[in-house]
mmCIF file of C-alpha atoms in Angstrom:
data_model
loop_
_atom_site.group_PDB
_atom_site.id
_atom_site.type_symbol
_atom_site.label_atom_id
_atom_site.label_comp_id
_atom_site.label_asym_id
_atom_site.label_seq_id
_atom_site.Cartn_x
_atom_site.Cartn_y
_atom_site.Cartn_z
ATOM 1 C CA MET A 267 156.666 -45.258 26.423
ATOM 2 C CA ILE A 268 152.634 -45.150 25.532
ATOM 3 C CA ASN A 269 153.338 -44.695 21.852
ATOM 4 C CA LYS A 270 156.034 -47.316 21.411
ATOM 5 C CA THR A 271 153.555 -49.587 23.286
ATOM 6 C CA GLN A 272 150.646 -48.793 21.038
ATOM 7 C CA THR A 273 152.965 -49.081 18.089
ATOM 8 C CA MET A 274 154.240 -52.147 18.884
ATOM 9 C CA SER A 275 150.603 -53.300 19.543
ATOM 10 C CA LYS A 276 149.549 -51.918 16.386
ATOM 11 C CA THR A 277 152.794 -54.176 14.436
ATOM 12 C CA SER A 278 152.170 -57.182 15.844
ATOM 13 C CA LYS A 279 148.354 -57.585 14.863
ATOM 14 C CA ASN A 280 148.798 -56.022 11.724
ATOM 15 C CA THR A 281 151.861 -59.348 11.340
ATOM 16 C CA SER A 282 149.206 -61.700 12.718
ATOM 17 C CA LEU A 283 146.340 -61.044 10.317
ATOM 18 C CA GLY A 284 149.203 -61.014 7.739
ATOM 19 C CA VAL A 285 150.700 -64.311 8.531
ATOM 20 C CA ILE A 286 146.571 -65.258 8.995
ATOM 21 C CA THR A 287 146.016 -64.051 5.239
ATOM 22 C CA GLY A 288 149.141 -65.748 3.813
ATOM 23 C CA VAL A 289 148.000 -68.959 4.920
ATOM 24 C CA PHE A 290 144.060 -68.348 3.973
ATOM 25 C CA ILE A 291 145.454 -67.204 0.437
ATOM 26 C CA PHE A 292 147.973 -69.896 0.395
ATOM 27 C CA PHE A 293 145.472 -72.806 0.545
ATOM 28 C CA LEU A 294 142.329 -70.596 -1.322
ATOM 29 C CA VAL A 295 145.717 -71.078 -4.478
ATOM 30 C CA LEU A 296 145.613 -74.647 -3.708
ATOM 31 C CA LEU A 297 141.778 -75.121 -3.509
ATOM 32 C CA GLY A 298 141.441 -72.841 -7.386
ATOM 33 C CA THR A 299 144.893 -74.716 -8.900
ATOM 34 C CA ASN A 300 143.181 -77.976 -9.074
ATOM 35 C CA THR A 301 140.040 -76.531 -10.127
ATOM 36 C CA PHE A 302 141.208 -74.370 -12.349
ATOM 37 C CA ASN A 303 143.463 -77.446 -14.526
ATOM 38 C CA GLU A 304 140.399 -79.200 -14.878
ATOM 39 C CA ALA A 305 138.292 -76.122 -16.392
ATOM 40 C CA TYR A 306 141.235 -75.512 -18.138
ATOM 41 C CA ILE A 307 141.776 -79.077 -19.880
ATOM 42 C CA GLN A 308 137.876 -78.246 -21.107
ATOM 43 C CA LEU A 309 138.777 -74.550 -21.881
ATOM 44 C CA LYS A 310 141.481 -75.872 -24.779
ATOM 45 C CA HIS A 311 139.380 -78.874 -25.553
ATOM 46 C CA SER A 312 136.381 -76.084 -26.670
ATOM 47 C CA VAL A 313 139.164 -73.609 -28.318
ATOM 48 C CA VAL A 314 140.461 -76.598 -30.637
ATOM 49 C CA ASP A 315 137.321 -77.530 -31.411
ATOM 50 C CA GLU A 316 135.784 -74.257 -31.924
ATOM 51 C CA HIS A 317 132.796 -74.658 -29.285
ATOM 52 C CA ILE A 318 132.246 -70.876 -29.176
ATOM 53 C CA HIS A 319 129.488 -71.214 -25.925
ATOM 54 C CA ALA A 320 131.897 -73.665 -23.653
ATOM 55 C CA VAL A 321 134.728 -70.962 -24.580
ATOM 56 C CA LEU A 322 132.604 -68.052 -23.751
ATOM 57 C CA PHE A 323 130.757 -69.472 -20.290
ATOM 58 C CA TYR A 324 134.489 -71.009 -19.385
ATOM 59 C CA SER A 325 135.879 -67.798 -19.879
ATOM 60 C CA LEU A 326 132.936 -65.478 -17.916
ATOM 61 C CA GLU A 327 133.440 -67.988 -15.214
ATOM 62 C CA LEU A 328 137.297 -67.492 -15.049
ATOM 63 C CA ILE A 329 136.163 -63.891 -14.879
ATOM 64 C CA VAL A 330 134.211 -63.932 -11.928
ATOM 65 C CA LEU A 331 136.508 -65.937 -10.104
ATOM 66 C CA LEU A 332 139.141 -63.540 -10.604
ATOM 67 C CA PHE A 333 137.037 -60.399 -9.731
ATOM 68 C CA ILE A 334 136.023 -62.633 -6.259
ATOM 69 C CA ALA A 335 139.840 -63.314 -5.972
ATOM 70 C CA TYR A 336 140.729 -59.773 -6.991
ATOM 71 C CA GLY A 337 137.772 -59.103 -4.279
ATOM 72 C CA VAL A 338 139.332 -60.522 -1.516
ATOM 73 C CA CYS A 339 142.866 -59.818 -1.959
ATOM 74 C CA LYS A 340 141.603 -55.897 -1.754
ATOM 75 C CA VAL A 341 138.978 -56.197 1.577
ATOM 76 C CA ILE A 342 142.387 -57.919 3.447
ATOM 77 C CA SER A 343 144.339 -55.105 1.901
ATOM 78 C CA ASN A 344 142.329 -52.189 3.396
ATOM 79 C CA ILE A 345 142.148 -54.024 6.848
ATOM 80 C CA ASN A 346 145.264 -53.641 7.044
ATOM 81 C CA GLU A 347 145.169 -50.470 6.139
ATOM 82 C CA GLN A 348 142.781 -49.967 9.218
ATOM 83 C CA LYS A 349 139.931 -48.991 6.710
ATOM 84 C CA PHE A 350 137.445 -51.681 8.396
ATOM 85 C CA PHE A 351 133.890 -49.383 7.618
ATOM 86 C CA VAL A 352 134.811 -47.655 4.069
ATOM 87 C CA LYS A 353 132.532 -47.871 1.527
ATOM 88 C CA ILE A 354 134.945 -49.876 -0.774
ATOM 89 C CA ASN A 355 134.393 -52.757 1.418
ATOM 90 C CA TYR A 356 130.954 -52.620 1.310
ATOM 91 C CA MET A 357 131.285 -52.247 -2.314
ATOM 92 C CA LEU A 358 133.479 -55.139 -2.880
ATOM 93 C CA PHE A 359 132.132 -57.590 -0.657
ATOM 94 C CA TYR A 360 128.258 -57.028 -2.650
ATOM 95 C CA TYR A 361 129.958 -57.349 -5.846
ATOM 96 C CA MET A 362 131.392 -59.681 -5.096
ATOM 97 C CA GLY A 363 128.309 -61.891 -3.257
ATOM 98 C CA VAL A 364 126.453 -61.136 -6.548
ATOM 99 C CA ALA A 365 128.601 -62.256 -8.691
ATOM 100 C CA LEU A 366 129.265 -65.632 -6.475
ATOM 101 C CA LEU A 367 125.177 -65.902 -6.736
ATOM 102 C CA PHE A 368 125.667 -65.570 -10.743
ATOM 103 C CA LEU A 369 128.255 -68.209 -10.928
ATOM 104 C CA PRO A 370 125.805 -71.198 -10.816
ATOM 105 C CA LEU A 371 123.939 -69.511 -12.968
ATOM 106 C CA LEU A 372 126.703 -69.091 -15.408
ATOM 107 C CA HIS A 373 127.259 -72.673 -15.226
ATOM 108 C CA GLY A 374 124.377 -73.651 -15.891
ATOM 109 C CA LEU A 375 123.506 -72.340 -18.873
ATOM 110 C CA GLY A 376 127.217 -73.548 -20.101
ATOM 111 C CA ASP A 377 125.998 -76.500 -19.038
ATOM 112 C CA ALA A 378 122.634 -76.161 -21.412
ATOM 113 C CA LEU A 379 123.759 -74.875 -24.287
ATOM 114 C CA ASP A 380 126.774 -76.595 -24.800
ATOM 115 C CA THR A 381 126.389 -80.253 -25.355
ATOM 116 C CA ALA A 382 129.739 -81.079 -26.954
ATOM 117 C CA HIS A 383 131.148 -81.317 -23.529
ATOM 118 C CA ASP A 384 130.910 -82.585 -19.938
ATOM 119 C CA TRP A 385 129.954 -79.710 -17.621
ATOM 120 C CA LYS A 386 129.870 -82.099 -14.535
ATOM 121 C CA ILE A 387 133.555 -82.414 -14.826
ATOM 122 C CA ILE A 388 133.908 -79.333 -12.684
ATOM 123 C CA PRO A 389 132.309 -79.294 -9.981
ATOM 124 C CA MET A 390 129.862 -76.503 -9.014
ATOM 125 C CA ASP A 391 127.398 -77.153 -5.828
ATOM 126 C CA VAL A 392 125.061 -74.754 -6.484
ATOM 127 C CA PRO A 393 123.430 -74.557 -2.772
ATOM 128 C CA VAL A 394 127.249 -73.615 -1.445
ATOM 129 C CA TRP A 395 127.969 -71.237 -3.916
ATOM 130 C CA SER A 396 124.493 -69.311 -3.474
ATOM 131 C CA ALA A 397 125.293 -69.737 0.669
ATOM 132 C CA MET A 398 128.330 -68.012 0.365
ATOM 133 C CA GLY A 399 127.006 -65.201 -2.094
ATOM 134 C CA THR A 400 123.863 -64.692 0.464
ATOM 135 C CA PHE A 401 126.728 -64.457 3.533
ATOM 136 C CA LEU A 402 128.951 -62.130 1.783
ATOM 137 C CA LEU A 403 125.601 -60.085 0.678
ATOM 138 C CA ILE A 404 124.627 -59.934 4.313
ATOM 139 C CA ILE A 405 128.590 -59.282 5.658
ATOM 140 C CA ALA A 406 127.298 -56.609 2.925
ATOM 141 C CA GLU A 407 124.708 -55.212 4.511
ATOM 142 C CA ILE A 408 126.739 -55.481 8.037
ATOM 143 C CA PHE A 409 129.856 -52.995 6.702
ATOM 144 C CA ARG A 410 126.712 -50.681 5.480
ATOM 145 C CA TYR A 411 125.162 -50.106 8.691
ATOM 146 C CA GLY A 412 128.795 -50.225 10.044
ATOM 147 C CA ILE A 413 129.485 -47.423 7.746
ATOM 148 C CA ARG A 414 126.158 -45.067 8.528
ATOM 149 C CA MET A 415 127.157 -45.295 12.106
ATOM 150 C CA LYS A 416 130.947 -44.417 11.455
ATOM 151 C CA GLU A 417 129.290 -41.599 9.940
ATOM 152 C CA GLU A 418 127.024 -40.486 13.055
ATOM 153 C CA GLN A 419 129.837 -40.925 15.224
ATOM 154 C CA GLU A 420 132.017 -38.107 13.273
ATOM 155 C CA LEU A 421 128.684 -35.668 12.698
ATOM 156 C CA THR A 422 128.361 -36.251 16.564
ATOM 157 C CA ILE A 423 130.437 -33.973 18.869
#
């Protein structure tokens, strides 16, 4: 009887986490689609006009954003599998934080080197991106500390 109750509560936790995750990803996709459409128009003009700098920087920004989306999905997947304090989550948070700090720098370089396009069309609020990157680095350190505590607990009898 206890196992059935524990199984049911575990299932309900995973289901509510799955619903919340689905809603979060849905709104993330809605926000990203608008920004991507604006970036895609600029990228298309850059390819047609053969502006290599713009193509390079738009492509790098897109790769960074896709990596961050992959990282978020992977962390959520690990949490759904009850893998909280594992090294992969720490590494994902760390690299996503670095990527978010790198993104405004990349955008600024694109703006400086490509004078043929208006880079202001794609919103890049540096303090917000930097704050999110710093926040993810703090989360990464919390996870690293949690991993260390988990390892110490496993060694303690």
